[in-house]
Amino acid sequence: MIPGGGQPNMQELLQQAQKMQQDLARAQEELAATEVDGQAGGGLVKATVNGSGELRGLVIDPKAVDPEDTETLADLVIAAVHAANENAQQLQQQKLGPLAQGLGGMPGLPF
């Protein structure tokens, strides 16, 4: 309900929703084009993901490769990808968080 008892202007609400949808699509495109890194083992393994969390690259320093201990290498790869994904989630919050908060500011909507 709008303060003062008036009805929400539906055309204005629609325009705001369309703008937010465009802003969201633009932010998602930026996320997909932005890459972040994560590393493990003091930089022996580095993973690169885009802002959407898609793995884009993996670099393994030859020092991390021990044919007798592939389990440690696998752990380092998992840790590097995990770190990169955490960075991607932080980037998503930075880009998309303000847009989600904007939903609560639209008059007439129950958020």
XYZ file of N, CA and C in Angstrom:
333
model
N 0.837 -1.174 0.000
C 0.000 0.000 0.000
C 0.883 1.238 0.000
N 0.467 2.241 -0.685
C 1.224 3.483 -0.776
C 0.767 4.423 0.326
N 1.731 5.109 0.974
C 1.323 6.078 1.999
C 0.311 7.064 1.436
N -0.681 7.401 2.206
C -1.721 8.325 1.750
C -2.887 7.608 1.104
N -2.787 6.275 0.937
C -3.915 5.503 0.437
C -4.051 5.479 -1.077
N -3.152 6.092 -1.842
C -3.261 6.101 -3.303
C -2.870 4.760 -3.904
N -3.246 4.555 -5.126
C -2.909 3.345 -5.855
C -1.560 3.539 -6.561
N -0.784 2.490 -6.687
C 0.495 2.607 -7.392
C 0.244 2.884 -8.874
N 1.112 3.661 -9.462
C 1.045 3.953 -10.889
C 1.623 2.730 -11.609
N 0.758 1.942 -12.234
C 1.175 0.683 -12.831
C 2.164 0.890 -13.977
N 1.997 1.937 -14.742
C 2.923 2.202 -15.845
C 4.311 2.523 -15.294
N 4.349 3.288 -14.221
C 5.628 3.621 -13.598
C 6.295 2.368 -13.028
N 5.506 1.514 -12.378
C 6.032 0.268 -11.847
C 6.586 -0.612 -12.962
N 5.884 -0.676 -14.073
C 6.328 -1.476 -15.210
C 7.639 -0.929 -15.768
N 7.741 0.377 -15.891
C 8.966 0.998 -16.392
C 10.139 0.717 -15.453
N 9.899 0.789 -14.139
C 10.953 0.507 -13.170
C 11.394 -0.957 -13.262
N 10.431 -1.830 -13.416
C 10.744 -3.254 -13.524
C 11.539 -3.538 -14.797
N 11.181 -2.904 -15.897
C 11.902 -3.095 -17.153
C 13.332 -2.582 -17.038
N 13.499 -1.428 -16.393
C 14.845 -0.881 -16.207
C 15.682 -1.806 -15.341
N 15.077 -2.324 -14.272
C 15.815 -3.236 -13.403
C 16.200 -4.509 -14.154
N 15.315 -4.988 -15.015
C 15.600 -6.181 -15.805
C 16.771 -5.909 -16.758
N 16.790 -4.738 -17.375
C 17.887 -4.365 -18.266
C 19.198 -4.235 -17.488
N 19.126 -3.609 -16.308
C 20.316 -3.460 -15.468
C 20.849 -4.817 -15.037
N 19.947 -5.731 -14.693
C 20.341 -7.070 -14.285
C 21.007 -7.814 -15.448
N 20.437 -7.733 -16.625
C 21.013 -8.396 -17.793
C 22.403 -7.833 -18.100
N 22.556 -6.531 -17.988
C 23.849 -5.887 -18.233
C 24.881 -6.355 -17.194
N 24.476 -6.427 -15.934
C 25.375 -6.879 -14.871
C 25.781 -8.337 -15.088
N 24.836 -9.175 -15.534
C 25.150 -10.580 -15.783
C 26.134 -10.723 -16.945
N 25.994 -9.877 -17.967
C 26.939 -9.893 -19.081
C 28.329 -9.487 -18.610
N 28.392 -8.469 -17.754
C 29.677 -8.039 -17.204
C 30.312 -9.153 -16.381
N 29.496 -9.846 -15.597
C 30.015 -10.950 -14.793
C 30.603 -12.052 -15.674
N 29.902 -12.395 -16.727
C 30.359 -13.460 -17.614
C 31.668 -13.088 -18.306
N 31.902 -11.790 -18.503
C 33.107 -11.322 -19.188
C 34.270 -11.060 -18.232
N 34.013 -11.029 -16.938
C 35.040 -10.726 -15.952
C 35.612 -12.015 -15.386
N 36.939 -12.077 -15.274
C 37.580 -13.258 -14.727
C 38.243 -12.941 -13.399
N 38.189 -13.901 -12.479
C 38.851 -13.795 -11.181
C 39.664 -15.065 -10.960
N 40.694 -14.935 -10.124
C 41.600 -16.049 -9.874
C 41.504 -16.534 -8.436
N 41.911 -17.744 -8.242
C 42.093 -18.329 -6.925
C 43.339 -19.186 -6.991
N 44.008 -19.336 -5.860
C 45.221 -20.143 -5.871
C 45.329 -20.989 -4.612
N 46.188 -21.983 -4.709
C 46.424 -22.870 -3.575
C 47.887 -23.292 -3.597
N 48.336 -23.779 -2.445
C 49.719 -24.249 -2.368
C 50.724 -23.142 -2.583
N 50.406 -21.942 -2.090
C 51.331 -20.825 -2.256
C 51.503 -20.421 -3.710
N 50.471 -20.646 -4.508
C 50.521 -20.255 -5.915
C 50.948 -21.375 -6.851
N 51.146 -22.577 -6.327
C 51.521 -23.704 -7.187
C 50.396 -24.085 -8.144
N 49.156 -23.873 -7.702
C 48.001 -24.153 -8.550
C 47.137 -22.903 -8.583
N 46.825 -22.444 -9.790
C 45.988 -21.250 -9.965
C 44.806 -21.601 -10.853
N 43.624 -21.184 -10.408
C 42.399 -21.415 -11.184
C 41.807 -20.065 -11.547
N 41.263 -19.981 -12.736
C 40.584 -18.771 -13.201
C 39.150 -19.132 -13.531
N 38.210 -18.362 -12.977
C 36.791 -18.535 -13.291
C 36.236 -17.191 -13.729
N 35.136 -17.243 -14.477
C 34.478 -15.981 -14.794
C 33.549 -15.622 -13.642
N 32.969 -14.441 -13.711
C 32.116 -13.959 -12.634
C 30.884 -14.807 -12.405
N 30.566 -15.678 -13.349
C 29.436 -16.591 -13.192
C 29.859 -17.909 -12.555
N 31.167 -18.064 -12.280
C 31.662 -19.272 -11.643
C 32.108 -20.356 -12.606
N 32.173 -20.064 -13.889
C 32.579 -21.052 -14.890
C 34.109 -21.117 -14.946
N 34.667 -22.314 -14.786
C 36.107 -22.503 -14.829
C 36.619 -22.169 -16.218
N 37.580 -21.228 -16.287
C 38.107 -20.772 -17.581
C 39.561 -21.156 -17.793
N 40.278 -21.425 -16.708
C 41.684 -21.784 -16.859
C 42.232 -22.414 -15.589
N 43.281 -23.206 -15.775
C 43.928 -23.867 -14.656
C 45.418 -23.943 -14.981
N 46.248 -23.420 -14.074
C 47.701 -23.454 -14.259
C 48.302 -24.224 -13.095
N 49.098 -25.234 -13.432
C 49.743 -26.060 -12.417
C 51.255 -25.922 -12.588
N 51.908 -25.430 -11.561
C 53.368 -25.320 -11.559
C 53.949 -26.736 -11.560
N 54.953 -26.992 -12.387
C 55.546 -28.335 -12.425
C 56.035 -28.821 -11.055
N 56.366 -27.895 -10.155
C 56.809 -28.292 -8.815
C 55.690 -29.007 -8.043
N 54.445 -28.778 -8.443
C 53.307 -29.391 -7.743
C 53.029 -30.806 -8.228
N 53.706 -31.206 -9.297
C 53.433 -32.510 -9.893
C 54.414 -33.554 -9.360
N 53.896 -34.449 -8.556
C 54.665 -35.574 -8.026
C 53.899 -36.838 -8.392
N 54.433 -37.631 -9.339
C 53.709 -38.831 -9.762
C 53.390 -39.784 -8.618
N 54.134 -39.678 -7.532
C 53.895 -40.543 -6.379
C 52.780 -40.007 -5.482
N 52.382 -38.748 -5.702
C 51.402 -38.114 -4.806
C 50.398 -37.272 -5.600
N 49.613 -37.940 -6.427
C 48.613 -37.212 -7.214
C 47.456 -36.735 -6.353
N 47.281 -37.339 -5.188
C 46.193 -36.939 -4.290
C 46.387 -35.500 -3.800
N 47.613 -35.137 -3.479
C 47.888 -33.770 -3.037
C 47.622 -32.786 -4.170
N 48.019 -33.143 -5.372
C 47.760 -32.272 -6.517
C 46.267 -32.086 -6.714
N 45.505 -33.150 -6.606
C 44.051 -33.044 -6.748
C 43.480 -32.124 -5.674
N 43.975 -32.250 -4.444
C 43.514 -31.371 -3.363
C 43.832 -29.911 -3.660
N 45.022 -29.655 -4.207
C 45.407 -28.283 -4.547
C 44.511 -27.721 -5.654
N 44.189 -28.546 -6.631
C 43.305 -28.096 -7.715
C 41.931 -27.750 -7.161
N 41.410 -28.612 -6.325
C 40.093 -28.353 -5.726
C 40.119 -27.076 -4.901
N 41.178 -26.877 -4.118
C 41.285 -25.675 -3.281
C 41.391 -24.415 -4.134
N 42.140 -24.473 -5.221
C 42.285 -23.301 -6.097
C 40.956 -22.956 -6.771
N 40.241 -23.967 -7.251
C 38.941 -23.724 -7.883
C 37.953 -23.179 -6.856
N 37.995 -23.721 -5.648
C 37.124 -23.233 -4.582
C 37.419 -21.759 -4.284
N 38.692 -21.405 -4.181
C 39.067 -20.012 -3.903
C 38.615 -19.089 -5.031
N 38.774 -19.537 -6.263
C 38.340 -18.723 -7.402
C 36.826 -18.542 -7.389
N 36.091 -19.600 -7.053
C 34.629 -19.496 -6.991
C 34.182 -18.560 -5.870
N 34.890 -18.561 -4.749
C 34.562 -17.617 -3.674
C 34.748 -16.180 -4.166
N 35.824 -15.949 -4.922
C 36.048 -14.611 -5.474
C 34.955 -14.242 -6.475
N 34.496 -15.219 -7.242
C 33.410 -14.966 -8.192
C 32.120 -14.620 -7.453
N 31.856 -15.297 -6.337
C 30.656 -14.997 -5.559
C 30.716 -13.593 -4.976
N 31.883 -13.175 -4.532
C 32.034 -11.809 -4.031
C 31.773 -10.804 -5.146
N 32.273 -11.095 -6.340
C 32.043 -10.226 -7.484
C 30.555 -10.167 -7.821
N 29.871 -11.316 -7.754
C 28.432 -11.341 -8.013
C 27.689 -10.471 -7.020
N 28.070 -10.561 -5.752
C 27.404 -9.745 -4.733
C 27.622 -8.258 -4.999
N 28.821 -7.899 -5.426
C 29.115 -6.500 -5.721
C 28.278 -5.995 -6.892
N 28.142 -6.827 -7.923
C 27.431 -6.410 -9.141
C 25.918 -6.538 -9.015
N 25.454 -7.632 -8.411
C 24.024 -7.907 -8.397
C 23.341 -7.478 -7.102
N 24.092 -7.365 -6.027
C 23.511 -6.982 -4.743
C 22.715 -5.693 -4.790
N 23.305 -4.617 -5.334
C 22.552 -3.368 -5.396
C 21.268 -3.477 -6.225
N 21.278 -4.326 -7.247
C 20.070 -4.490 -8.068
C 18.984 -5.195 -7.269
N 19.356 -6.194 -6.490
C 18.372 -6.919 -5.676
C 17.811 -6.013 -4.588
N 18.650 -5.158 -4.023
C 18.177 -4.236 -3.000
C 17.192 -3.234 -3.597
N 17.357 -2.918 -4.860
C 16.462 -1.980 -5.532
C 15.040 -2.489 -5.619
N 14.842 -3.790 -5.569
C 13.489 -4.345 -5.631
C 12.659 -3.870 -4.444
N 13.271 -3.733 -3.287
C 12.557 -3.314 -2.106
C 12.159 -1.849 -2.150
N 12.756 -1.086 -3.030
C 12.459 0.332 -3.093
C 11.345 0.700 -4.055
N 10.737 -0.279 -4.685
C 9.681 0.013 -5.650
C 8.347 0.145 -4.924
N 7.728 1.309 -4.981
C 6.463 1.494 -4.294
C 5.386 0.568 -4.832
N 4.586 0.055 -3.921
C 3.470 -0.793 -4.329
C 3.815 -2.265 -4.366
N 5.114 -2.595 -4.213
C 5.506 -4.013 -4.211
C 5.733 -4.461 -2.775
N 5.352 -5.669 -2.454
C 5.409 -6.146 -1.081
C 6.772 -6.657 -0.648
N 7.875 -6.021 -1.000
C 9.214 -6.480 -0.601
C 9.685 -5.683 0.584
